[in-house]
């Protein structure tokens, strides 16, 4: 057995009546655990190699707590608490960052993102959708959809209400972790697996998908789609949109550089370099024809927006007289041509 692992976490979760995992909560996931930690827990869990989700008992949790007392006090304290659990326990061990094979593995990788241990695109999420069951997220936790009607009736007969907040594969992030130094006006609009950097404010209409997020600080009043990462100091105006790899962006990774502004109801389907501004109401896709203007507002050439992807200090706007999309820069025509040819 190798003592070098990608990740290790002890969790408590929810199973349906057939024993299938619906969700798992990891209070303290570990990235690249120490060899000493791995060596202490492996014999108790019966772990030998590979990526595994290993169910363990309250008694084993107590054993693990003792074994880790002098190795990792934080994990030992957690396991002491897990030993008191009335819900099923699971230890998820990832020897490598490989394609996912179980629901506990999927939840661990989502936790790694939201705990800021890895950034978007920093971990493989291949095969995640079939491993995330579509469940009812209620005031009593995750409920299997096949069991929901019966539990709703049981609650009513007791004079109670089983409230369903959403029916989805992904829970909201804040039910699992609230990262330090953030403001989130409507927590239902940030999914587990989002990376929310310190200093980020997400207003009521802001939305952040999984494997996406913000470096922080920044203001998010628009949509950060799956796979999109927003650089520090950038603002997304009300109702604006970023095109994710799941919604037509193909294999192009859409990102927003540092110090950018995407205006209200605007949108991008190309990566933005640092200090870019997109005028309110203007949606730029990769194939959008753009009139490229130099520092003197002279037309240099007509290009596709994809040719401007990742370049710094650009202003995208729509000409109010003729409707043409324009890109204004402080660079000379010669500098612009050199930058465009560098992409060939």
Short mmCIF file of N, CA and C in Angstrom, two decimals, residues 172-303:
data_model
loop_
_atom_site.label_atom_id
_atom_site.label_comp_id
_atom_site.label_asym_id
_atom_site.label_seq_id
_atom_site.Cartn_x
_atom_site.Cartn_y
_atom_site.Cartn_z
N UNK A 172 -27.35 22.76 -1.91
CA UNK A 172 -26.74 24.08 -1.80
C UNK A 172 -25.46 23.98 -0.95
N UNK A 173 -24.48 24.75 -1.33
CA UNK A 173 -23.16 24.68 -0.70
C UNK A 173 -23.21 24.94 0.80
N UNK A 174 -24.01 25.92 1.22
CA UNK A 174 -23.97 26.35 2.61
C UNK A 174 -24.53 25.32 3.59
N UNK A 175 -25.19 24.26 3.09
CA UNK A 175 -25.60 23.17 3.98
C UNK A 175 -24.41 22.28 4.32
N UNK A 176 -23.28 22.51 3.65
CA UNK A 176 -22.09 21.67 3.85
C UNK A 176 -20.89 22.48 4.31
N UNK A 177 -20.73 23.68 3.79
CA UNK A 177 -19.61 24.52 4.20
C UNK A 177 -19.94 25.98 3.89
N UNK A 178 -19.57 26.86 4.80
CA UNK A 178 -19.64 28.30 4.56
C UNK A 178 -18.21 28.82 4.60
N UNK A 179 -17.60 29.09 3.45
CA UNK A 179 -16.21 29.56 3.44
C UNK A 179 -16.08 30.89 4.16
N UNK A 180 -14.90 31.14 4.70
CA UNK A 180 -14.67 32.38 5.46
C UNK A 180 -14.68 33.59 4.54
N UNK A 181 -15.20 34.69 5.07
CA UNK A 181 -15.07 35.97 4.39
C UNK A 181 -15.95 36.17 3.17
N UNK A 182 -17.13 35.55 3.13
CA UNK A 182 -18.02 35.71 1.98
C UNK A 182 -19.39 36.22 2.43
N UNK A 183 -20.11 36.82 1.48
CA UNK A 183 -21.51 37.18 1.69
C UNK A 183 -22.31 36.51 0.59
N UNK A 184 -23.39 35.82 0.97
CA UNK A 184 -24.26 35.15 0.00
C UNK A 184 -25.70 35.50 0.35
N UNK A 185 -26.33 36.32 -0.48
CA UNK A 185 -27.66 36.82 -0.15
C UNK A 185 -28.71 35.72 -0.21
N UNK A 186 -28.61 34.85 -1.21
CA UNK A 186 -29.58 33.75 -1.37
C UNK A 186 -28.78 32.46 -1.52
N UNK A 187 -28.67 31.71 -0.43
CA UNK A 187 -27.78 30.55 -0.40
C UNK A 187 -28.22 29.45 -1.35
N UNK A 188 -29.49 29.42 -1.72
CA UNK A 188 -29.97 28.38 -2.64
C UNK A 188 -29.36 28.51 -4.03
N UNK A 189 -28.74 29.65 -4.32
CA UNK A 189 -28.21 29.91 -5.65
C UNK A 189 -26.72 29.59 -5.78
N UNK A 190 -26.17 28.93 -4.78
CA UNK A 190 -24.77 28.50 -4.85
C UNK A 190 -24.72 27.01 -4.55
N UNK A 191 -24.31 26.21 -5.55
CA UNK A 191 -24.31 24.76 -5.42
C UNK A 191 -23.04 24.25 -4.73
N UNK A 192 -23.19 23.12 -4.04
CA UNK A 192 -22.00 22.45 -3.52
C UNK A 192 -21.07 22.13 -4.69
N UNK A 193 -19.80 22.40 -4.49
CA UNK A 193 -18.83 22.25 -5.57
C UNK A 193 -18.42 23.59 -6.16
N UNK A 194 -19.05 24.68 -5.67
CA UNK A 194 -18.61 26.03 -6.04
C UNK A 194 -17.40 26.41 -5.20
N UNK A 195 -16.51 27.18 -5.79
CA UNK A 195 -15.34 27.71 -5.09
C UNK A 195 -15.58 29.21 -4.93
N UNK A 196 -15.82 29.65 -3.69
CA UNK A 196 -16.13 31.05 -3.43
C UNK A 196 -14.98 31.67 -2.65
N UNK A 197 -14.17 32.47 -3.36
CA UNK A 197 -12.98 33.05 -2.73
C UNK A 197 -13.32 34.11 -1.70
N UNK A 198 -12.39 34.33 -0.79
CA UNK A 198 -12.59 35.32 0.28
C UNK A 198 -12.80 36.70 -0.30
N UNK A 199 -13.77 37.42 0.27
CA UNK A 199 -14.08 38.76 -0.20
C UNK A 199 -15.14 38.80 -1.28
N UNK A 200 -15.71 37.65 -1.60
CA UNK A 200 -16.76 37.59 -2.63
C UNK A 200 -18.12 37.92 -2.03
N UNK A 201 -18.88 38.75 -2.72
CA UNK A 201 -20.27 39.01 -2.37
C UNK A 201 -21.14 38.50 -3.51
N UNK A 202 -22.10 37.65 -3.18
CA UNK A 202 -23.04 37.13 -4.17
C UNK A 202 -24.42 37.67 -3.81
N UNK A 203 -24.93 38.56 -4.67
CA UNK A 203 -26.21 39.17 -4.39
C UNK A 203 -27.35 38.22 -4.77
N UNK A 204 -28.59 38.65 -4.53
CA UNK A 204 -29.75 37.77 -4.63
C UNK A 204 -29.88 37.09 -5.99
N UNK A 205 -29.55 37.79 -7.06
CA UNK A 205 -29.70 37.21 -8.40
C UNK A 205 -28.43 36.51 -8.87
N UNK A 206 -27.38 36.53 -8.07
CA UNK A 206 -26.15 35.84 -8.43
C UNK A 206 -26.32 34.34 -8.32
N UNK A 207 -25.64 33.60 -9.19
CA UNK A 207 -25.69 32.14 -9.18
C UNK A 207 -24.29 31.60 -9.47
N UNK A 208 -23.87 30.59 -8.70
CA UNK A 208 -22.58 29.96 -8.95
C UNK A 208 -22.78 28.45 -8.99
N UNK A 209 -22.42 27.84 -10.13
CA UNK A 209 -22.57 26.41 -10.33
C UNK A 209 -21.38 25.65 -9.73
N UNK A 210 -21.43 24.31 -9.81
CA UNK A 210 -20.32 23.49 -9.32
C UNK A 210 -19.13 23.62 -10.27
N UNK A 211 -17.93 23.34 -9.78
CA UNK A 211 -16.69 23.42 -10.57
C UNK A 211 -16.55 24.80 -11.20
N UNK A 212 -17.00 25.81 -10.49
CA UNK A 212 -16.95 27.19 -10.94
C UNK A 212 -16.78 28.06 -9.71
N UNK A 213 -16.50 29.35 -9.93
CA UNK A 213 -16.41 30.21 -8.76
C UNK A 213 -15.62 31.47 -8.97
N UNK A 214 -15.13 31.99 -7.85
CA UNK A 214 -14.48 33.29 -7.83
C UNK A 214 -13.18 33.23 -7.03
N UNK A 215 -12.18 33.96 -7.52
CA UNK A 215 -10.94 34.11 -6.76
C UNK A 215 -11.18 34.99 -5.55
N UNK A 216 -12.03 36.04 -5.73
CA UNK A 216 -12.31 36.99 -4.68
C UNK A 216 -11.14 37.97 -4.51
N UNK A 217 -11.40 39.21 -4.12
CA UNK A 217 -12.75 39.75 -3.87
C UNK A 217 -13.47 40.05 -5.17
N UNK A 218 -14.78 40.19 -5.08
CA UNK A 218 -15.57 40.50 -6.27
C UNK A 218 -17.04 40.54 -5.93
N UNK A 219 -17.81 41.07 -6.89
CA UNK A 219 -19.25 41.17 -6.73
C UNK A 219 -19.93 40.36 -7.82
N UNK A 220 -20.80 39.43 -7.43
CA UNK A 220 -21.48 38.57 -8.39
C UNK A 220 -22.98 38.84 -8.31
N UNK A 221 -23.51 39.46 -9.38
CA UNK A 221 -24.96 39.65 -9.49
C UNK A 221 -25.50 38.95 -10.73
N UNK A 222 -24.65 38.15 -11.36
CA UNK A 222 -25.04 37.41 -12.55
C UNK A 222 -24.74 35.94 -12.38
N UNK A 223 -24.63 35.24 -13.52
CA UNK A 223 -24.50 33.78 -13.52
C UNK A 223 -23.06 33.36 -13.79
N UNK A 224 -22.52 32.57 -12.87
CA UNK A 224 -21.21 31.94 -13.07
C UNK A 224 -21.50 30.47 -13.37
N UNK A 225 -21.44 30.11 -14.64
CA UNK A 225 -21.82 28.77 -15.08
C UNK A 225 -20.73 27.75 -14.78
N UNK A 226 -21.08 26.47 -14.91
CA UNK A 226 -20.15 25.38 -14.62
C UNK A 226 -18.86 25.55 -15.42
N UNK A 227 -17.74 25.45 -14.73
CA UNK A 227 -16.44 25.54 -15.37
C UNK A 227 -15.86 26.93 -15.45
N UNK A 228 -16.62 27.96 -15.08
CA UNK A 228 -16.15 29.34 -15.20
C UNK A 228 -15.50 29.79 -13.89
N UNK A 229 -14.32 30.42 -14.00
CA UNK A 229 -13.65 30.96 -12.81
C UNK A 229 -13.44 32.45 -13.01
N UNK A 230 -13.82 33.25 -12.01
CA UNK A 230 -13.78 34.70 -12.10
C UNK A 230 -12.59 35.21 -11.29
N UNK A 231 -11.74 36.00 -11.94
CA UNK A 231 -10.53 36.51 -11.30
C UNK A 231 -10.82 37.57 -10.24
N UNK A 232 -9.80 37.88 -9.47
CA UNK A 232 -9.96 38.83 -8.36
C UNK A 232 -10.30 40.23 -8.88
N UNK A 233 -11.15 40.90 -8.10
CA UNK A 233 -11.51 42.27 -8.43
C UNK A 233 -12.49 42.43 -9.57
N UNK A 234 -13.09 41.35 -10.04
CA UNK A 234 -14.04 41.43 -11.15
C UNK A 234 -15.47 41.45 -10.65
N UNK A 235 -16.31 42.18 -11.39
CA UNK A 235 -17.73 42.32 -11.03
C UNK A 235 -18.59 41.80 -12.17
N UNK A 236 -19.62 41.03 -11.83
CA UNK A 236 -20.61 40.56 -12.80
C UNK A 236 -21.93 41.23 -12.49
N UNK A 237 -22.39 42.10 -13.41
CA UNK A 237 -23.58 42.90 -13.17
C UNK A 237 -24.86 42.09 -13.17
N UNK A 238 -25.93 42.71 -12.74
CA UNK A 238 -27.22 42.04 -12.59
C UNK A 238 -27.72 41.39 -13.86
N UNK A 239 -28.05 40.10 -13.78
CA UNK A 239 -28.63 39.39 -14.91
C UNK A 239 -27.63 39.00 -15.99
N UNK A 240 -26.34 39.25 -15.80
CA UNK A 240 -25.37 38.87 -16.83
C UNK A 240 -25.10 37.37 -16.78
N UNK A 241 -24.44 36.87 -17.83
CA UNK A 241 -24.27 35.43 -17.96
C UNK A 241 -22.88 35.09 -18.48
N UNK A 242 -22.35 33.97 -18.01
CA UNK A 242 -21.12 33.42 -18.56
C UNK A 242 -21.45 32.04 -19.10
N UNK A 243 -21.01 31.76 -20.31
CA UNK A 243 -21.35 30.50 -20.95
C UNK A 243 -20.45 29.39 -20.43
N UNK A 244 -21.04 28.35 -19.87
CA UNK A 244 -20.26 27.24 -19.33
C UNK A 244 -20.03 26.16 -20.36
N UNK A 245 -19.16 25.22 -20.04
CA UNK A 245 -18.88 24.12 -20.96
C UNK A 245 -20.07 23.19 -21.10
N UNK A 246 -21.03 23.28 -20.18
CA UNK A 246 -22.23 22.43 -20.27
C UNK A 246 -23.32 23.07 -21.11
N UNK A 247 -23.16 24.33 -21.48
CA UNK A 247 -24.27 25.03 -22.14
C UNK A 247 -23.85 25.65 -23.46
N UNK A 248 -23.06 24.92 -24.23
CA UNK A 248 -22.74 25.40 -25.57
C UNK A 248 -21.34 25.92 -25.73
N UNK A 249 -20.58 25.97 -24.66
CA UNK A 249 -19.22 26.48 -24.76
C UNK A 249 -18.25 25.48 -25.32
N UNK A 250 -18.71 24.25 -25.57
CA UNK A 250 -17.81 23.23 -26.11
C UNK A 250 -16.70 22.92 -25.15
N UNK A 251 -15.50 22.77 -25.69
CA UNK A 251 -14.34 22.46 -24.85
C UNK A 251 -13.59 23.71 -24.43
N UNK A 252 -14.05 24.88 -24.87
CA UNK A 252 -13.39 26.12 -24.49
C UNK A 252 -13.69 26.42 -23.03
N UNK A 253 -12.64 26.64 -22.24
CA UNK A 253 -12.84 26.99 -20.84
C UNK A 253 -13.05 28.49 -20.75
N UNK A 254 -14.24 28.87 -20.33
CA UNK A 254 -14.57 30.29 -20.21
C UNK A 254 -14.11 30.78 -18.84
N UNK A 255 -13.32 31.84 -18.84
CA UNK A 255 -12.90 32.43 -17.57
C UNK A 255 -12.97 33.94 -17.69
N UNK A 256 -12.97 34.58 -16.53
CA UNK A 256 -13.00 36.03 -16.46
C UNK A 256 -11.72 36.46 -15.76
N UNK A 257 -10.95 37.32 -16.40
CA UNK A 257 -9.68 37.76 -15.82
C UNK A 257 -9.87 38.66 -14.61
N UNK A 258 -8.79 39.27 -14.17
CA UNK A 258 -8.83 40.16 -13.01
C UNK A 258 -9.29 41.56 -13.43
N UNK A 259 -10.02 42.20 -12.52
CA UNK A 259 -10.43 43.57 -12.75
C UNK A 259 -11.37 43.78 -13.91
N UNK A 260 -12.21 42.78 -14.21
CA UNK A 260 -13.16 42.88 -15.32
C UNK A 260 -14.53 43.36 -14.84
N UNK A 261 -15.30 43.88 -15.78
CA UNK A 261 -16.69 44.24 -15.51
C UNK A 261 -17.55 43.71 -16.65
N UNK A 262 -18.51 42.87 -16.31
CA UNK A 262 -19.52 42.43 -17.28
C UNK A 262 -20.81 43.13 -16.88
N UNK A 263 -21.30 44.00 -17.74
CA UNK A 263 -22.44 44.84 -17.40
C UNK A 263 -23.73 44.06 -17.23
N UNK A 264 -24.73 44.74 -16.72
CA UNK A 264 -26.04 44.12 -16.49
C UNK A 264 -26.60 43.56 -17.79
N UNK A 265 -27.11 42.33 -17.70
CA UNK A 265 -27.74 41.63 -18.84
C UNK A 265 -26.80 41.41 -20.01
N UNK A 266 -25.50 41.51 -19.79
CA UNK A 266 -24.52 41.18 -20.82
C UNK A 266 -24.14 39.71 -20.68
N UNK A 267 -23.25 39.24 -21.55
CA UNK A 267 -22.82 37.85 -21.44
C UNK A 267 -21.59 37.59 -22.28
N UNK A 268 -20.89 36.51 -21.93
CA UNK A 268 -19.68 36.16 -22.67
C UNK A 268 -19.66 34.67 -23.01
N UNK A 269 -19.15 34.38 -24.20
CA UNK A 269 -18.91 33.00 -24.62
C UNK A 269 -17.46 32.82 -25.00
N UNK A 270 -16.61 33.77 -24.56
CA UNK A 270 -15.17 33.69 -24.77
C UNK A 270 -14.47 33.98 -23.44
N UNK A 271 -13.24 33.50 -23.25
CA UNK A 271 -12.49 33.88 -22.05
C UNK A 271 -12.09 35.35 -22.12
N UNK A 272 -12.21 36.06 -21.01
CA UNK A 272 -11.79 37.46 -20.95
C UNK A 272 -10.43 37.56 -20.30
N UNK A 273 -9.57 38.41 -20.88
CA UNK A 273 -8.30 38.73 -20.23
C UNK A 273 -8.53 39.72 -19.10
N UNK A 274 -7.46 40.18 -18.49
CA UNK A 274 -7.56 41.13 -17.38
C UNK A 274 -8.07 42.48 -17.87
N UNK A 275 -8.82 43.14 -16.98
CA UNK A 275 -9.29 44.52 -17.20
C UNK A 275 -10.11 44.67 -18.48
N UNK A 276 -10.97 43.72 -18.73
CA UNK A 276 -11.92 43.80 -19.85
C UNK A 276 -13.26 44.33 -19.33
N UNK A 277 -13.96 45.06 -20.19
CA UNK A 277 -15.31 45.53 -19.87
C UNK A 277 -16.25 45.13 -21.00
N UNK A 278 -17.40 44.59 -20.65
CA UNK A 278 -18.43 44.28 -21.63
C UNK A 278 -19.64 45.15 -21.30
N UNK A 279 -20.04 45.95 -22.27
CA UNK A 279 -21.13 46.90 -22.07
C UNK A 279 -22.43 46.18 -21.69
N UNK A 280 -23.23 46.84 -20.88
CA UNK A 280 -24.53 46.28 -20.46
C UNK A 280 -25.35 45.88 -21.67
N UNK A 281 -25.95 44.69 -21.60
CA UNK A 281 -26.85 44.22 -22.64
C UNK A 281 -26.17 43.58 -23.84
N UNK A 282 -24.85 43.54 -23.87
CA UNK A 282 -24.12 43.00 -25.02
C UNK A 282 -23.69 41.56 -24.73
N UNK A 283 -24.15 40.62 -25.55
CA UNK A 283 -23.74 39.22 -25.40
C UNK A 283 -22.75 38.88 -26.52
N UNK A 284 -21.56 38.45 -26.12
CA UNK A 284 -20.50 38.12 -27.07
C UNK A 284 -20.31 36.62 -27.10
N UNK A 285 -20.50 36.01 -28.26
CA UNK A 285 -20.17 34.59 -28.44
C UNK A 285 -18.90 34.50 -29.28
N UNK A 286 -18.35 33.30 -29.37
CA UNK A 286 -17.07 33.12 -30.05
C UNK A 286 -17.12 33.60 -31.49
N UNK A 287 -18.26 33.44 -32.16
CA UNK A 287 -18.36 33.80 -33.57
C UNK A 287 -18.85 35.20 -33.84
N UNK A 288 -19.08 35.99 -32.79
CA UNK A 288 -19.57 37.36 -32.98
C UNK A 288 -18.56 38.18 -33.80
N UNK A 289 -19.04 38.84 -34.87
CA UNK A 289 -18.18 39.71 -35.66
C UNK A 289 -17.97 41.03 -34.90
N UNK A 290 -16.71 41.42 -34.76
CA UNK A 290 -16.36 42.58 -33.95
C UNK A 290 -15.51 43.55 -34.77
N UNK A 291 -15.89 44.81 -34.77
CA UNK A 291 -15.06 45.86 -35.37
C UNK A 291 -13.99 46.26 -34.37
N UNK A 292 -12.75 45.96 -34.68
CA UNK A 292 -11.64 46.21 -33.77
C UNK A 292 -11.10 47.62 -34.00
N UNK A 293 -11.16 48.46 -32.99
CA UNK A 293 -10.75 49.86 -33.09
C UNK A 293 -9.45 50.07 -32.32
N UNK A 294 -8.57 50.92 -32.87
CA UNK A 294 -7.31 51.20 -32.17
C UNK A 294 -7.48 52.37 -31.21
N UNK A 295 -6.35 52.84 -30.71
CA UNK A 295 -6.38 53.91 -29.70
C UNK A 295 -6.98 55.21 -30.23
N UNK A 296 -7.03 55.36 -31.57
CA UNK A 296 -7.59 56.56 -32.18
C UNK A 296 -8.99 56.33 -32.73
N UNK A 297 -9.63 55.23 -32.29
CA UNK A 297 -10.98 54.87 -32.74
C UNK A 297 -11.04 54.57 -34.23
N UNK A 298 -9.91 54.21 -34.82
CA UNK A 298 -9.87 53.85 -36.23
C UNK A 298 -10.03 52.34 -36.39
N UNK A 299 -10.81 51.93 -37.40
CA UNK A 299 -11.03 50.51 -37.64
C UNK A 299 -9.75 49.84 -38.11
N UNK A 300 -9.32 48.82 -37.39
CA UNK A 300 -8.13 48.06 -37.76
C UNK A 300 -8.52 46.90 -38.65
N UNK A 301 -9.50 46.13 -38.22
CA UNK A 301 -10.03 45.04 -39.03
C UNK A 301 -11.27 44.49 -38.35
N UNK A 302 -12.01 43.67 -39.06
CA UNK A 302 -13.17 42.96 -38.50
C UNK A 302 -12.70 41.55 -38.14
N UNK A 303 -12.91 41.18 -36.89
CA UNK A 303 -12.46 39.88 -36.41
C UNK A 303 -13.62 39.15 -35.73
#
